[in-house]
């Protein structure tokens, strides 16, 4: 079917919004841009990202040069955690997104940001999706957590509780920090793929860094177009996985009953 994406692209996609990764149409400049982004960011993440992120980059061989081939990554992920990459043009509708996650497919944008967006791009491109998100999918506990999140997302669409699910995603998958033996580290993709926020999230004195608490996360609104003024810190990925277990629906009900916390950006 032919669709117009959230970013205004008119593309032919399969029923689940996937496309073939346009391997042949990436230009030399675009491959080179990936390499520059990769090399710059991997240096910044040294001693800032958690070991699981850094190991994932290694295991998936994302440093080999040029825009990665999704099929190669999928083969490796499949063997490690049963996940694969679903190439999509850009943002996909919520239901499609959750459906992919629930089935252990990560929808990844195929386009790469332009030269003038090297430092910041609001919408997810291939660098954000692959460099930021995919390394952790090689880690079993996180991989299980994200598949479970996809199932809960599908349920949330029926129950009208999507805003709560979005907050969990935002404060963990995108902007989560983790406590490690070596100190505070980054695991969220929104941070890990951002030059500025990688440093800001750990080293700036302005933002709050609060222990992860599901009820508080569910009650905390966020804005998607600026650096965070608070981060939630998990003690390990097990804690993240357990947060979505049996009592999740009850905690959502409690969050609904108590209402949102005051908007954090005043
Ligand atoms: Fe993302």
Coordinates of C-alpha atoms and ligand atoms in Angstrom, one line a residue:
X1 CA 0.0 0.0 0.0
X2 CA 1.1 3.6 -0.5
X3 CA 1.1 5.8 2.6
X4 CA 2.1 9.3 3.5
X5 CA 4.3 9.0 6.6
X6 CA 4.3 11.2 9.7
X7 CA 7.2 13.1 8.1
X8 CA 5.4 13.6 4.8
X9 CA 7.1 10.9 2.7
X10 CA 5.0 9.1 0.2
X11 CA 6.1 5.5 0.1
X12 CA 5.0 2.1 -0.8
X13 CA 5.0 -0.2 2.3
X14 CA 3.9 -3.7 3.3
X15 CA 0.8 -4.1 5.5
X16 CA 3.0 -3.8 8.6
X17 CA 4.7 -0.6 7.2
X18 CA 8.0 -2.2 6.5
X19 CA 10.0 -1.6 3.4
X20 CA 13.2 -3.1 2.0
X21 CA 16.2 -1.3 3.4
X22 CA 17.3 0.9 0.4
X23 CA 20.9 -0.3 0.5
X24 CA 21.7 0.7 -3.0
X25 CA 20.5 4.3 -2.7
X26 CA 22.7 5.4 0.2
X27 CA 25.3 7.8 -1.1
X28 CA 29.0 7.9 -0.3
X29 CA 28.3 11.0 1.8
X30 CA 25.6 9.2 3.8
X31 CA 27.9 6.3 4.6
X32 CA 30.6 8.7 5.5
X33 CA 28.2 10.6 7.7
X34 CA 27.3 7.4 9.6
X35 CA 31.0 6.7 10.2
X36 CA 31.6 10.2 11.5
X37 CA 28.5 10.0 13.8
X38 CA 29.5 6.6 15.0
X39 CA 33.1 7.4 15.7
X40 CA 32.3 10.6 17.5
X41 CA 29.5 9.1 19.6
X42 CA 31.3 6.0 20.6
X43 CA 34.1 8.1 22.1
X44 CA 31.6 10.1 24.1
X45 CA 30.0 7.0 25.4
X46 CA 33.2 5.6 26.8
X47 CA 32.8 5.5 30.6
X48 CA 29.3 7.1 30.1
X49 CA 27.2 4.3 28.6
X50 CA 26.6 1.1 30.5
X51 CA 28.6 -2.0 29.5
X52 CA 25.5 -3.6 28.0
X53 CA 25.3 -0.8 25.4
X54 CA 29.0 -0.8 24.7
X55 CA 29.0 -4.6 24.4
X56 CA 26.0 -4.6 22.1
X57 CA 27.8 -2.2 19.7
X58 CA 30.7 -4.6 19.6
X59 CA 28.7 -7.8 19.3
X60 CA 26.6 -6.4 16.5
X61 CA 29.6 -5.2 14.7
X62 CA 28.2 -1.8 14.1
X63 CA 31.6 -0.2 13.8
X64 CA 32.5 -2.0 10.6
X65 CA 32.1 1.1 8.5
X66 CA 29.2 2.6 6.5
X67 CA 25.5 2.5 7.1
X68 CA 24.8 -1.0 8.6
X69 CA 23.0 -3.7 6.8
X70 CA 19.8 -4.5 8.7
X71 CA 19.8 -8.1 7.5
X72 CA 23.3 -8.6 9.1
X73 CA 22.2 -7.1 12.4
X74 CA 18.9 -9.2 12.4
X75 CA 20.9 -12.4 11.9
X76 CA 23.0 -11.7 14.9
X77 CA 20.1 -10.5 17.1
X78 CA 18.0 -13.4 16.1
X79 CA 20.6 -15.8 17.4
X80 CA 21.1 -13.8 20.6
X81 CA 17.6 -12.8 21.7
X82 CA 15.1 -13.7 18.9
X83 CA 14.8 -10.0 17.8
X84 CA 15.2 -8.6 14.3
X85 CA 15.1 -5.2 12.6
X86 CA 12.0 -4.1 10.7
X87 CA 13.0 -1.5 8.2
X88 CA 10.5 1.4 8.0
X89 CA 10.5 4.7 6.2
X90 CA 10.3 6.8 9.4
X91 CA 7.7 7.0 12.3
X92 CA 5.0 4.4 12.2
X93 CA 1.5 4.5 13.8
X94 CA 1.4 3.4 17.5
X95 CA -0.4 0.2 16.8
X96 CA 2.1 -0.9 14.2
X97 CA 4.9 0.0 16.5
X98 CA 3.6 -2.0 19.4
X99 CA 2.8 -4.9 17.1
X100 CA 6.4 -5.1 15.9
X101 CA 7.8 -4.8 19.4
X102 CA 5.4 -7.5 20.8
X103 CA 6.8 -9.8 18.0
X104 CA 10.4 -8.9 18.7
X105 CA 10.9 -6.7 15.6
X106 CA 12.4 -3.3 16.1
X107 CA 11.1 -0.8 13.6
X108 CA 14.1 1.2 12.5
X109 CA 14.1 4.2 10.1
X110 CA 16.1 3.8 7.0
X111 CA 17.0 7.4 6.3
X112 CA 20.0 9.2 7.8
X113 CA 19.9 12.8 9.1
X114 CA 21.3 15.6 7.0
X115 CA 24.6 17.2 7.5
X116 CA 23.1 20.2 9.3
X117 CA 21.3 17.8 11.8
X118 CA 24.4 16.0 13.0
X119 CA 24.1 17.2 16.5
X120 CA 20.3 17.1 16.9
X121 CA 17.3 15.7 15.0
X122 CA 13.9 15.6 16.6
X123 CA 12.5 12.6 14.6
X124 CA 14.3 9.2 14.8
X125 CA 16.6 8.5 12.0
X126 CA 18.8 5.4 11.3
X127 CA 21.5 6.6 13.6
X128 CA 19.2 7.1 16.6
X129 CA 17.3 3.8 15.9
X130 CA 20.3 1.6 15.2
X131 CA 23.1 3.1 17.2
X132 CA 20.8 4.2 20.1
X133 CA 18.3 1.4 20.4
X134 CA 19.6 -1.8 18.9
X135 CA 22.7 -2.6 21.0
X136 CA 20.5 -3.3 24.1
X137 CA 18.4 -5.7 22.1
X138 CA 21.4 -8.1 22.2
X139 CA 20.9 -8.3 26.0
X140 CA 18.3 -10.9 27.0
X141 CA 16.6 -9.2 29.9
X142 CA 16.2 -5.9 28.1
X143 CA 15.1 -7.8 25.0
X144 CA 12.3 -9.5 27.0
X145 CA 11.4 -6.2 28.7
X146 CA 10.9 -4.5 25.3
X147 CA 8.8 -7.3 23.9
X148 CA 6.6 -7.2 27.0
X149 CA 6.3 -3.4 26.6
X150 CA 5.0 -4.0 23.0
X151 CA 2.3 -6.4 24.4
X152 CA 1.3 -3.8 27.0
X153 CA 1.2 -1.1 24.3
X154 CA -1.4 -3.1 22.3
X155 CA -3.4 -3.5 25.5
X156 CA -3.1 0.2 26.3
X157 CA -4.5 1.1 23.0
X158 CA -7.7 -0.8 23.9
X159 CA -7.8 0.6 27.4
X160 CA -7.1 4.2 26.5
X161 CA -4.0 4.3 28.7
X162 CA -1.5 5.0 26.0
X163 CA -0.1 8.2 27.6
X164 CA 1.1 6.1 30.6
X165 CA 2.9 3.6 28.3
X166 CA 4.5 6.5 26.5
X167 CA 5.9 7.8 29.7
X168 CA 7.4 4.4 30.6
X169 CA 9.1 4.3 27.2
X170 CA 10.3 7.9 27.4
X171 CA 11.9 7.6 30.9
X172 CA 13.4 4.2 30.3
X173 CA 14.0 3.1 26.7
X174 CA 14.7 6.7 25.5
X175 CA 16.1 8.5 28.5
X176 CA 17.0 5.9 31.2
X177 CA 20.0 5.9 33.3
X178 CA 21.4 2.9 35.2
X179 CA 23.4 2.6 38.4
X180 CA 26.5 0.4 38.0
X181 CA 29.5 -0.6 40.0
X182 CA 31.5 2.1 38.1
X183 CA 28.9 4.8 38.7
X184 CA 25.9 6.2 36.9
X185 CA 25.7 5.2 33.2
X186 CA 23.5 5.8 30.2
X187 CA 21.3 3.1 28.6
X188 CA 18.4 5.2 27.0
X189 CA 18.6 5.6 23.2
X190 CA 17.6 9.2 23.2
X191 CA 20.7 10.0 25.4
X192 CA 23.1 7.4 23.9
X193 CA 22.5 8.8 20.3
X194 CA 22.9 12.4 21.4
X195 CA 26.2 14.2 21.6
X196 CA 25.0 16.9 23.9
X197 CA 22.6 14.9 26.2
X198 CA 25.2 12.1 26.8
X199 CA 27.3 14.6 28.7
X200 CA 24.4 16.7 30.1
X201 CA 22.5 13.7 31.5
X202 CA 25.4 12.6 33.6
X203 CA 27.5 15.7 34.3
X204 CA 25.3 18.7 34.4
X205 CA 24.1 19.9 37.8
X206 CA 20.7 21.0 36.5
X207 CA 18.6 17.8 36.0
X208 CA 17.3 15.6 38.8
X209 CA 18.3 12.0 38.8
X210 CA 15.7 10.0 40.7
X211 CA 15.5 6.4 41.6
X212 CA 13.2 4.6 39.2
X213 CA 9.7 4.3 40.6
X214 CA 7.0 3.1 38.3
X215 CA 4.2 5.0 39.9
X216 CA 6.1 8.3 39.7
X217 CA 7.2 7.6 36.1
X218 CA 3.5 7.0 35.1
X219 CA 2.5 10.3 36.7
X220 CA 5.3 12.4 35.1
X221 CA 4.6 14.4 31.9
X222 CA 7.4 15.1 29.5
X223 CA 8.3 17.3 26.5
X224 CA 9.9 15.7 23.6
X225 CA 11.7 18.7 22.1
X226 CA 14.2 19.6 24.8
X227 CA 16.8 18.1 27.1
X228 CA 15.3 16.5 30.2
X229 CA 15.1 18.1 33.6
X230 CA 14.9 14.8 35.3
X231 CA 16.0 11.3 34.7
X232 CA 15.0 8.1 36.3
X233 CA 17.8 5.7 37.4
X234 CA 17.2 1.9 37.5
X235 CA 19.4 -0.3 39.6
X236 CA 19.6 -3.0 36.9
X237 CA 17.6 -4.2 33.9
X238 CA 15.8 -6.8 36.0
X239 CA 14.1 -4.0 37.8
X240 CA 12.8 -2.7 34.5
X241 CA 11.5 -6.0 33.4
X242 CA 9.8 -6.6 36.8
X243 CA 8.1 -3.2 36.6
X244 CA 6.0 -4.5 33.7
X245 CA 5.1 -7.7 35.3
X246 CA 1.8 -8.7 36.9
X247 CA 0.9 -5.6 38.9
X248 CA 1.5 -3.1 36.0
X249 CA -2.2 -2.6 35.4
X250 CA -2.9 -1.9 39.0
X251 CA -0.1 0.7 39.1
X252 CA -1.6 2.4 36.0
X253 CA -5.0 2.5 37.8
X254 CA -3.3 4.1 40.8
X255 CA -1.5 6.7 38.6
X256 CA -4.8 7.5 37.0
X257 CA -6.5 7.9 40.4
X258 CA -3.7 10.1 41.8
X259 CA -3.4 12.2 38.6
X260 CA -0.4 13.7 36.9
X261 CA 2.4 15.3 38.9
X262 CA 2.9 19.0 38.2
X263 CA 4.4 19.6 34.9
X264 CA 8.1 19.5 35.3
X265 CA 8.8 22.3 32.9
X266 CA 7.5 25.5 34.4
Ligands
LIG1 FE1 13.9 6.2 20.0

